[in-house]
PDB file of N, CA, C and O in Angstrom:
ATOM      1  N   MET A  10      -9.563 -19.494 -97.532  1.00 61.00           N
ATOM      2  CA  MET A  10      -9.983 -19.880 -95.793  1.00 61.00           C
ATOM      3  C   MET A  10      -8.681 -19.902 -94.850  1.00 61.00           C
ATOM      4  O   MET A  10      -8.442 -21.178 -94.934  1.00 61.00           O
ATOM      5  N   ALA A  11      -9.345 -20.016 -93.372  1.00 67.00           N
ATOM      6  CA  ALA A  11      -7.977 -20.155 -92.880  1.00 67.00           C
ATOM      7  C   ALA A  11      -8.437 -20.970 -91.995  1.00 67.00           C
ATOM      8  O   ALA A  11      -9.513 -21.504 -91.881  1.00 67.00           O
ATOM      9  N   THR A  12      -7.447 -21.989 -92.074  1.00 73.00           N
ATOM     10  CA  THR A  12      -7.422 -22.912 -91.154  1.00 73.00           C
ATOM     11  C   THR A  12      -7.892 -22.675 -89.314  1.00 73.00           C
ATOM     12  O   THR A  12      -7.013 -22.038 -89.101  1.00 73.00           O
ATOM     13  N   THR A  13      -8.378 -23.631 -88.728  1.00 76.00           N
ATOM     14  CA  THR A  13      -8.713 -23.452 -87.699  1.00 76.00           C
ATOM     15  C   THR A  13      -8.295 -24.444 -86.315  1.00 76.00           C
ATOM     16  O   THR A  13      -7.488 -25.627 -87.475  1.00 76.00           O
ATOM     17  N   ARG A  14      -7.032 -23.833 -85.326  1.00 70.00           N
ATOM     18  CA  ARG A  14      -7.087 -25.002 -84.677  1.00 70.00           C
ATOM     19  C   ARG A  14      -6.702 -25.940 -83.615  1.00 70.00           C
ATOM     20  O   ARG A  14      -8.176 -25.205 -83.083  1.00 70.00           O
ATOM     21  N   THR A  15      -6.638 -26.970 -83.278  1.00 73.00           N
ATOM     22  CA  THR A  15      -8.084 -28.241 -83.011  1.00 73.00           C
ATOM     23  C   THR A  15      -7.162 -28.362 -81.556  1.00 73.00           C
ATOM     24  O   THR A  15      -8.505 -28.581 -80.566  1.00 73.00           O
ATOM     25  N   THR A  16      -6.127 -28.702 -81.552  1.00 76.00           N
ATOM     26  CA  THR A  16      -5.384 -28.461 -80.442  1.00 76.00           C
ATOM     27  C   THR A  16      -4.752 -27.345 -79.821  1.00 76.00           C
ATOM     28  O   THR A  16      -5.008 -25.614 -79.901  1.00 76.00           O
ATOM     29  N   THR A  17      -4.882 -27.353 -78.377  1.00 76.00           N
ATOM     30  CA  THR A  17      -3.648 -26.120 -77.377  1.00 76.00           C
ATOM     31  C   THR A  17      -2.699 -26.650 -76.228  1.00 76.00           C
ATOM     32  O   THR A  17      -2.175 -28.022 -76.640  1.00 76.00           O
ATOM     33  N   LYS A  18      -1.767 -26.054 -76.908  1.00 75.00           N
ATOM     34  CA  LYS A  18      -0.626 -25.616 -76.665  1.00 75.00           C
ATOM     35  C   LYS A  18      -0.336 -25.659 -74.838  1.00 75.00           C
ATOM     36  O   LYS A  18      -0.866 -25.437 -74.354  1.00 75.00           O
ATOM     37  N   THR A  19       1.073 -26.837 -74.521  1.00 74.00           N
ATOM     38  CA  THR A  19       0.666 -26.894 -72.561  1.00 74.00           C
ATOM     39  C   THR A  19       1.898 -26.518 -72.485  1.00 74.00           C
ATOM     40  O   THR A  19       2.669 -25.190 -73.522  1.00 74.00           O
ATOM     41  N   PRO A  20       1.437 -25.604 -71.366  1.00 70.00           N
ATOM     42  CA  PRO A  20       2.631 -24.234 -70.543  1.00 70.00           C
ATOM     43  C   PRO A  20       4.326 -24.735 -70.590  1.00 70.00           C
ATOM     44  O   PRO A  20       4.343 -26.532 -70.312  1.00 70.00           O
ATOM     45  N   LYS A  21       5.300 -24.454 -71.108  1.00 78.00           N
ATOM     46  CA  LYS A  21       6.524 -24.827 -70.861  1.00 78.00           C
ATOM     47  C   LYS A  21       6.917 -25.315 -69.229  1.00 78.00           C
ATOM     48  O   LYS A  21       7.550 -25.913 -69.182  1.00 78.00           O
ATOM     49  N   ASN A  22       6.465 -24.282 -68.571  1.00 80.00           N
ATOM     50  CA  ASN A  22       6.803 -24.276 -66.899  1.00 80.00           C
ATOM     51  C   ASN A  22       5.347 -24.265 -66.110  1.00 80.00           C
ATOM     52  O   ASN A  22       4.859 -23.038 -65.294  1.00 80.00           O
ATOM     53  N   PRO A  23       5.028 -25.080 -65.517  1.00 76.00           N
ATOM     54  CA  PRO A  23       3.983 -24.538 -65.130  1.00 76.00           C
ATOM     55  C   PRO A  23       4.492 -24.626 -63.860  1.00 76.00           C
ATOM     56  O   PRO A  23       5.021 -24.830 -63.006  1.00 76.00           O
ATOM     57  N   ALA A  24       2.982 -24.350 -63.377  1.00 77.00           N
ATOM     58  CA  ALA A  24       3.284 -22.607 -62.420  1.00 77.00           C
ATOM     59  C   ALA A  24       2.725 -24.415 -60.983  1.00 77.00           C
ATOM     60  O   ALA A  24       2.559 -25.001 -60.794  1.00 77.00           O
ATOM     61  N   PRO A  25       4.595 -23.856 -60.294  1.00 81.00           N
ATOM     62  CA  PRO A  25       4.298 -25.106 -58.490  1.00 81.00           C
ATOM     63  C   PRO A  25       3.119 -24.947 -57.588  1.00 81.00           C
ATOM     64  O   PRO A  25       2.307 -23.901 -57.788  1.00 81.00           O
ATOM     65  N   ALA A  26       2.592 -25.841 -57.025  1.00 79.00           N
ATOM     66  CA  ALA A  26       1.312 -25.596 -56.522  1.00 79.00           C
ATOM     67  C   ALA A  26       0.981 -25.653 -55.322  1.00 79.00           C
ATOM     68  O   ALA A  26       2.824 -24.885 -55.077  1.00 79.00           O
ATOM     69  N   PRO A  27       0.377 -23.918 -54.345  1.00 82.00           N
ATOM     70  CA  PRO A  27       1.041 -23.824 -53.691  1.00 82.00           C
ATOM     71  C   PRO A  27       1.174 -23.961 -52.762  1.00 82.00           C
ATOM     72  O   PRO A  27      -0.099 -25.364 -52.132  1.00 82.00           O
ATOM     73  N   ALA A  28       1.919 -24.543 -51.089  1.00 80.00           N
ATOM     74  CA  ALA A  28       1.843 -24.650 -50.577  1.00 80.00           C
ATOM     75  C   ALA A  28       0.575 -24.505 -49.168  1.00 80.00           C
ATOM     76  O   ALA A  28       0.543 -22.958 -49.132  1.00 80.00           O
ATOM     77  N   PRO A  29      -0.113 -25.288 -48.508  1.00 81.00           N
ATOM     78  CA  PRO A  29      -0.620 -25.076 -47.602  1.00 81.00           C
ATOM     79  C   PRO A  29      -0.295 -24.023 -46.271  1.00 81.00           C
ATOM     80  O   PRO A  29       1.231 -24.327 -46.012  1.00 81.00           O
ATOM     81  N   VAL A  30      -0.778 -23.242 -46.061  1.00 80.00           N
ATOM     82  CA  VAL A  30      -0.805 -22.292 -44.904  1.00 80.00           C
ATOM     83  C   VAL A  30      -1.169 -22.065 -44.062  1.00 80.00           C
ATOM     84  O   VAL A  30      -2.357 -22.748 -44.003  1.00 80.00           O
ATOM     85  N   GLU A  31      -0.740 -22.356 -43.221  1.00 82.00           N
ATOM     86  CA  GLU A  31      -1.570 -23.055 -41.565  1.00 82.00           C
ATOM     87  C   GLU A  31      -1.754 -21.759 -41.646  1.00 82.00           C
ATOM     88  O   GLU A  31      -1.440 -20.640 -40.310  1.00 82.00           O
ATOM     89  N   PRO A  32      -3.146 -22.392 -40.225  1.00 83.00           N
ATOM     90  CA  PRO A  32      -3.998 -21.010 -39.562  1.00 83.00           C
ATOM     91  C   PRO A  32      -2.633 -20.203 -38.706  1.00 83.00           C
ATOM     92  O   PRO A  32      -2.454 -20.279 -37.781  1.00 83.00           O
ATOM     93  N   ALA A  33      -2.773 -18.844 -38.316  1.00 86.00           N
ATOM     94  CA  ALA A  33      -2.287 -18.182 -37.211  1.00 86.00           C
ATOM     95  C   ALA A  33      -2.543 -18.294 -36.266  1.00 86.00           C
ATOM     96  O   ALA A  33      -3.821 -19.022 -35.709  1.00 86.00           O
ATOM     97  N   PRO A  34      -2.134 -18.582 -34.761  1.00 87.00           N
ATOM     98  CA  PRO A  34      -3.002 -18.811 -33.316  1.00 87.00           C
ATOM     99  C   PRO A  34      -3.363 -17.177 -33.092  1.00 87.00           C
ATOM    100  O   PRO A  34      -3.061 -16.201 -33.933  1.00 87.00           O
ATOM    101  N   CYS A  35      -4.378 -17.679 -32.091  1.00 88.00           N
ATOM    102  CA  CYS A  35      -5.243 -16.431 -31.860  1.00 88.00           C
ATOM    103  C   CYS A  35      -3.921 -15.770 -30.740  1.00 88.00           C
ATOM    104  O   CYS A  35      -3.621 -16.126 -29.808  1.00 88.00           O
ATOM    105  N   GLN A  36      -4.262 -14.253 -30.932  1.00 87.00           N
ATOM    106  CA  GLN A  36      -2.959 -13.840 -30.136  1.00 87.00           C
ATOM    107  C   GLN A  36      -3.676 -13.567 -28.725  1.00 87.00           C
ATOM    108  O   GLN A  36      -2.667 -14.385 -27.613  1.00 87.00           O
ATOM    109  N   PRO A  37      -5.104 -14.208 -28.304  1.00 87.00           N
ATOM    110  CA  PRO A  37      -5.881 -13.064 -26.598  1.00 87.00           C
ATOM    111  C   PRO A  37      -5.301 -14.311 -25.782  1.00 87.00           C
ATOM    112  O   PRO A  37      -5.311 -15.276 -24.875  1.00 87.00           O
ATOM    113  N   CYS A  38      -6.117 -16.315 -26.361  1.00 89.00           N
ATOM    114  CA  CYS A  38      -5.611 -17.158 -25.924  1.00 89.00           C
ATOM    115  C   CYS A  38      -4.293 -17.789 -26.606  1.00 89.00           C
ATOM    116  O   CYS A  38      -4.822 -18.962 -25.789  1.00 89.00           O
ATOM    117  N   ASN A  39      -4.146 -17.626 -28.070  1.00 88.00           N
ATOM    118  CA  ASN A  39      -2.231 -18.088 -27.344  1.00 88.00           C
ATOM    119  C   ASN A  39      -2.959 -19.834 -28.375  1.00 88.00           C
ATOM    120  O   ASN A  39      -2.038 -20.456 -28.483  1.00 88.00           O
ATOM    121  N   GLY A  40      -3.325 -19.359 -29.500  1.00 85.00           N
ATOM    122  CA  GLY A  40      -4.133 -20.864 -29.367  1.00 85.00           C
ATOM    123  C   GLY A  40      -4.764 -21.983 -28.942  1.00 85.00           C
ATOM    124  O   GLY A  40      -4.701 -23.200 -30.100  1.00 85.00           O
ATOM    125  N   SER A  41      -4.701 -22.167 -27.708  1.00 89.00           N
ATOM    126  CA  SER A  41      -5.541 -22.716 -26.494  1.00 89.00           C
ATOM    127  C   SER A  41      -6.946 -22.838 -27.218  1.00 89.00           C
ATOM    128  O   SER A  41      -7.844 -23.587 -26.450  1.00 89.00           O
ATOM    129  N   GLY A  42      -7.514 -21.093 -27.433  1.00 88.00           N
ATOM    130  CA  GLY A  42      -9.339 -21.344 -26.815  1.00 88.00           C
ATOM    131  C   GLY A  42     -10.016 -21.302 -25.473  1.00 88.00           C
ATOM    132  O   GLY A  42     -11.085 -20.406 -25.470  1.00 88.00           O
ATOM    133  N   ASN A  43      -8.908 -21.353 -24.416  1.00 90.00           N
ATOM    134  CA  ASN A  43      -8.683 -20.263 -22.575  1.00 90.00           C
ATOM    135  C   ASN A  43      -8.447 -19.762 -22.354  1.00 90.00           C
ATOM    136  O   ASN A  43      -7.700 -19.447 -22.592  1.00 90.00           O
ATOM    137  N   VAL A  44      -9.213 -19.057 -22.158  1.00 91.00           N
ATOM    138  CA  VAL A  44      -8.181 -17.811 -21.369  1.00 91.00           C
ATOM    139  C   VAL A  44      -8.583 -17.843 -20.044  1.00 91.00           C
ATOM    140  O   VAL A  44      -9.901 -17.734 -19.123  1.00 91.00           O
ATOM    141  N   ALA A  45      -8.316 -17.199 -19.064  1.00 92.00           N
ATOM    142  CA  ALA A  45      -8.464 -16.634 -17.680  1.00 92.00           C
ATOM    143  C   ALA A  45      -9.684 -15.642 -17.392  1.00 92.00           C
ATOM    144  O   ALA A  45      -9.214 -14.535 -18.601  1.00 92.00           O
ATOM    145  N   ILE A  46     -10.274 -16.150 -16.687  1.00 92.00           N
ATOM    146  CA  ILE A  46     -12.021 -14.893 -15.956  1.00 92.00           C
ATOM    147  C   ILE A  46     -11.381 -15.234 -14.643  1.00 92.00           C
ATOM    148  O   ILE A  46     -11.480 -16.651 -14.374  1.00 92.00           O
ATOM    149  N   THR A  47     -11.657 -13.298 -14.513  1.00 94.00           N
ATOM    150  CA  THR A  47     -11.464 -13.313 -13.201  1.00 94.00           C
ATOM    151  C   THR A  47     -13.213 -13.317 -12.219  1.00 94.00           C
ATOM    152  O   THR A  47     -14.095 -13.292 -12.875  1.00 94.00           O
ATOM    153  N   VAL A  48     -13.138 -14.498 -11.506  1.00 95.00           N
ATOM    154  CA  VAL A  48     -14.180 -14.238 -10.555  1.00 95.00           C
ATOM    155  C   VAL A  48     -14.466 -13.941  -9.796  1.00 95.00           C
ATOM    156  O   VAL A  48     -13.260 -13.023  -8.886  1.00 95.00           O
ATOM    157  N   ARG A  49     -15.958 -12.798  -9.705  1.00 96.00           N
ATOM    158  CA  ARG A  49     -15.838 -11.531  -8.787  1.00 96.00           C
ATOM    159  C   ARG A  49     -17.696 -12.101  -7.504  1.00 96.00           C
ATOM    160  O   ARG A  49     -17.861 -12.717  -7.750  1.00 96.00           O
ATOM    161  N   VAL A  50     -16.459 -11.607  -6.517  1.00 95.00           N
ATOM    162  CA  VAL A  50     -17.703 -12.139  -5.369  1.00 95.00           C
ATOM    163  C   VAL A  50     -18.663 -11.198  -4.713  1.00 95.00           C
ATOM    164  O   VAL A  50     -17.374 -10.149  -4.636  1.00 95.00           O
ATOM    165  N   GLY A  51     -19.246 -11.276  -3.355  1.00 95.00           N
ATOM    166  CA  GLY A  51     -19.907  -9.625  -2.961  1.00 95.00           C
ATOM    167  C   GLY A  51     -20.470  -8.425  -3.205  1.00 95.00           C
ATOM    168  O   GLY A  51     -20.343  -8.225  -4.674  1.00 95.00           O
ATOM    169  N   ARG A  52     -20.877  -8.460  -2.621  1.00 95.00           N
ATOM    170  CA  ARG A  52     -21.471  -6.547  -3.379  1.00 95.00           C
ATOM    171  C   ARG A  52     -20.326  -5.927  -3.532  1.00 95.00           C
ATOM    172  O   ARG A  52     -21.274  -4.562  -4.502  1.00 95.00           O
ATOM    173  N   LYS A  53     -19.081  -5.810  -3.157  1.00 95.00           N
ATOM    174  CA  LYS A  53     -18.335  -4.863  -3.634  1.00 95.00           C
ATOM    175  C   LYS A  53     -17.420  -5.395  -4.797  1.00 95.00           C
ATOM    176  O   LYS A  53     -16.991  -4.940  -5.403  1.00 95.00           O
ATOM    177  N   ARG A  54     -17.813  -6.812  -5.179  1.00 94.00           N
ATOM    178  CA  ARG A  54     -17.070  -7.624  -6.575  1.00 94.00           C
ATOM    179  C   ARG A  54     -15.669  -7.586  -6.104  1.00 94.00           C
ATOM    180  O   ARG A  54     -15.197  -7.471  -6.674  1.00 94.00           O
ATOM    181  N   ARG A  55     -15.089  -8.088  -5.321  1.00 96.00           N
ATOM    182  CA  ARG A  55     -13.601  -8.586  -4.939  1.00 96.00           C
ATOM    183  C   ARG A  55     -13.709  -9.267  -5.920  1.00 96.00           C
ATOM    184  O   ARG A  55     -14.234 -10.465  -5.856  1.00 96.00           O
ATOM    185  N   PRO A  56     -12.600  -9.084  -6.211  1.00 95.00           N
ATOM    186  CA  PRO A  56     -11.998 -10.596  -6.734  1.00 95.00           C
ATOM    187  C   PRO A  56     -11.547 -11.340  -6.689  1.00 95.00           C
ATOM    188  O   PRO A  56     -11.247 -12.077  -5.138  1.00 95.00           O
ATOM    189  N   VAL A  57     -11.960 -12.569  -6.282  1.00 95.00           N
ATOM    190  CA  VAL A  57     -11.373 -13.424  -5.528  1.00 95.00           C
ATOM    191  C   VAL A  57     -10.660 -15.371  -5.690  1.00 95.00           C
ATOM    192  O   VAL A  57     -10.203 -15.625  -5.314  1.00 95.00           O
ATOM    193  N   GLY A  58     -10.691 -15.224  -7.628  1.00 95.00           N
ATOM    194  CA  GLY A  58     -10.043 -16.048  -8.519  1.00 95.00           C
ATOM    195  C   GLY A  58      -9.704 -16.477  -9.402  1.00 95.00           C
ATOM    196  O   GLY A  58     -11.230 -15.257 -10.192  1.00 95.00           O
ATOM    197  N   GLN A  59     -10.091 -16.877 -10.499  1.00 94.00           N
ATOM    198  CA  GLN A  59      -9.712 -17.182 -11.609  1.00 94.00           C
ATOM    199  C   GLN A  59     -10.515 -18.136 -12.114  1.00 94.00           C
ATOM    200  O   GLN A  59     -10.021 -19.377 -11.568  1.00 94.00           O
ATOM    201  N   GLN A  60     -11.488 -18.686 -13.165  1.00 94.00           N
ATOM    202  CA  GLN A  60     -11.168 -19.562 -13.860  1.00 94.00           C
ATOM    203  C   GLN A  60     -11.224 -19.245 -15.167  1.00 94.00           C
ATOM    204  O   GLN A  60     -10.697 -18.709 -16.140  1.00 94.00           O
ATOM    205  N   ASP A  61     -11.507 -20.786 -15.838  1.00 92.00           N
ATOM    206  CA  ASP A  61     -11.014 -21.210 -17.761  1.00 92.00           C
ATOM    207  C   ASP A  61     -12.145 -20.923 -18.614  1.00 92.00           C
ATOM    208  O   ASP A  61     -13.786 -21.090 -17.428  1.00 92.00           O
ATOM    209  N   GLY A  62     -12.439 -19.779 -19.417  1.00 91.00           N
ATOM    210  CA  GLY A  62     -13.398 -19.379 -20.372  1.00 91.00           C
ATOM    211  C   GLY A  62     -13.027 -18.931 -21.856  1.00 91.00           C
ATOM    212  O   GLY A  62     -11.845 -19.705 -22.091  1.00 91.00           O
ATOM    213  N   LEU A  63     -13.722 -19.171 -22.390  1.00 91.00           N
ATOM    214  CA  LEU A  63     -14.575 -19.797 -23.571  1.00 91.00           C
ATOM    215  C   LEU A  63     -13.277 -18.097 -24.240  1.00 91.00           C
ATOM    216  O   LEU A  63     -13.971 -17.074 -24.125  1.00 91.00           O
ATOM    217  N   CYS A  64     -12.708 -18.016 -25.123  1.00 90.00           N
ATOM    218  CA  CYS A  64     -11.813 -17.222 -25.666  1.00 90.00           C
ATOM    219  C   CYS A  64     -13.305 -16.342 -26.728  1.00 90.00           C
ATOM    220  O   CYS A  64     -13.940 -16.626 -27.772  1.00 90.00           O
ATOM    221  N   LEU A  65     -13.373 -15.091 -26.659  1.00 89.00           N
ATOM    222  CA  LEU A  65     -15.109 -15.099 -27.721  1.00 89.00           C
ATOM    223  C   LEU A  65     -13.983 -14.235 -28.902  1.00 89.00           C
ATOM    224  O   LEU A  65     -14.269 -13.957 -29.339  1.00 89.00           O
ATOM    225  N   ASN A  66     -12.368 -14.096 -28.860  1.00 88.00           N
ATOM    226  CA  ASN A  66     -11.931 -13.497 -29.906  1.00 88.00           C
ATOM    227  C   ASN A  66     -11.839 -14.733 -31.365  1.00 88.00           C
ATOM    228  O   ASN A  66     -12.688 -15.085 -32.491  1.00 88.00           O
ATOM    229  N   CYS A  67     -11.405 -15.988 -31.054  1.00 88.00           N
ATOM    230  CA  CYS A  67     -11.677 -16.827 -32.201  1.00 88.00           C
ATOM    231  C   CYS A  67     -12.927 -18.394 -31.603  1.00 88.00           C
ATOM    232  O   CYS A  67     -13.649 -18.907 -32.545  1.00 88.00           O
ATOM    233  N   LEU A  68     -13.458 -17.659 -30.466  1.00 87.00           N
ATOM    234  CA  LEU A  68     -14.843 -18.803 -29.900  1.00 87.00           C
ATOM    235  C   LEU A  68     -14.563 -20.487 -30.185  1.00 87.00           C
ATOM    236  O   LEU A  68     -14.510 -21.188 -29.994  1.00 87.00           O
ATOM    237  N   GLY A  69     -13.226 -20.270 -29.233  1.00 83.00           N
ATOM    238  CA  GLY A  69     -12.693 -21.526 -28.549  1.00 83.00           C
ATOM    239  C   GLY A  69     -12.049 -22.925 -30.333  1.00 83.00           C
ATOM    240  O   GLY A  69     -11.557 -23.015 -29.912  1.00 83.00           O
ATOM    241  N   SER A  70     -11.843 -21.708 -30.764  1.00 86.00           N
ATOM    242  CA  SER A  70     -10.614 -22.318 -32.109  1.00 86.00           C
ATOM    243  C   SER A  70      -9.645 -22.051 -31.961  1.00 86.00           C
ATOM    244  O   SER A  70      -8.583 -23.394 -32.732  1.00 86.00           O
ATOM    245  N   GLY A  71      -8.710 -21.198 -31.771  1.00 85.00           N
ATOM    246  CA  GLY A  71      -7.641 -21.610 -31.746  1.00 85.00           C
ATOM    247  C   GLY A  71      -6.665 -20.480 -32.541  1.00 85.00           C
ATOM    248  O   GLY A  71      -5.373 -20.507 -32.630  1.00 85.00           O
ATOM    249  N   THR A  72      -7.755 -20.599 -34.222  1.00 87.00           N
ATOM    250  CA  THR A  72      -6.941 -19.739 -35.308  1.00 87.00           C
ATOM    251  C   THR A  72      -7.715 -18.067 -34.549  1.00 87.00           C
ATOM    252  O   THR A  72      -8.855 -17.711 -34.983  1.00 87.00           O
ATOM    253  N   ASP A  73      -6.372 -18.217 -35.686  1.00 85.00           N
ATOM    254  CA  ASP A  73      -6.660 -16.454 -35.565  1.00 85.00           C
ATOM    255  C   ASP A  73      -7.853 -16.325 -36.587  1.00 85.00           C
ATOM    256  O   ASP A  73      -7.674 -16.750 -38.108  1.00 85.00           O
ATOM    257  N   PRO A  74      -9.778 -15.612 -36.095  1.00 81.00           N
ATOM    258  CA  PRO A  74      -9.921 -14.960 -37.823  1.00 81.00           C
ATOM    259  C   PRO A  74      -9.707 -13.767 -38.678  1.00 81.00           C
ATOM    260  O   PRO A  74      -9.959 -13.919 -39.640  1.00 81.00           O
ATOM    261  N   ASP A  75      -9.426 -13.044 -38.212  1.00 78.00           N
ATOM    262  CA  ASP A  75      -8.814 -12.401 -39.420  1.00 78.00           C
ATOM    263  C   ASP A  75      -7.154 -12.774 -39.628  1.00 78.00           C
ATOM    264  O   ASP A  75      -7.203 -12.276 -41.091  1.00 78.00           O
ATOM    265  N   ALA A  76      -6.943 -14.394 -40.100  1.00 65.00           N
ATOM    266  CA  ALA A  76      -5.774 -14.465 -40.899  1.00 65.00           C
ATOM    267  C   ALA A  76      -5.936 -14.789 -42.339  1.00 65.00           C
ATOM    268  O   ALA A  76      -7.145 -15.600 -42.956  1.00 65.00           O
TER     269      ALA A  76
END
């Protein structure tokens, strides 16, 4: 009858832990979460200025959702 091994071998070179990866910044807002939105007024919808708006690509988080 064959003897069974009760202990396991430890690896000679354990794999190093992976370094934490920082998320990439969002391209349209450059990581700020805000983009410039043109304000239009009147019947002809002429532009009069800009205001800050929420980035629809990252929804204000500033990180790239596809990374």
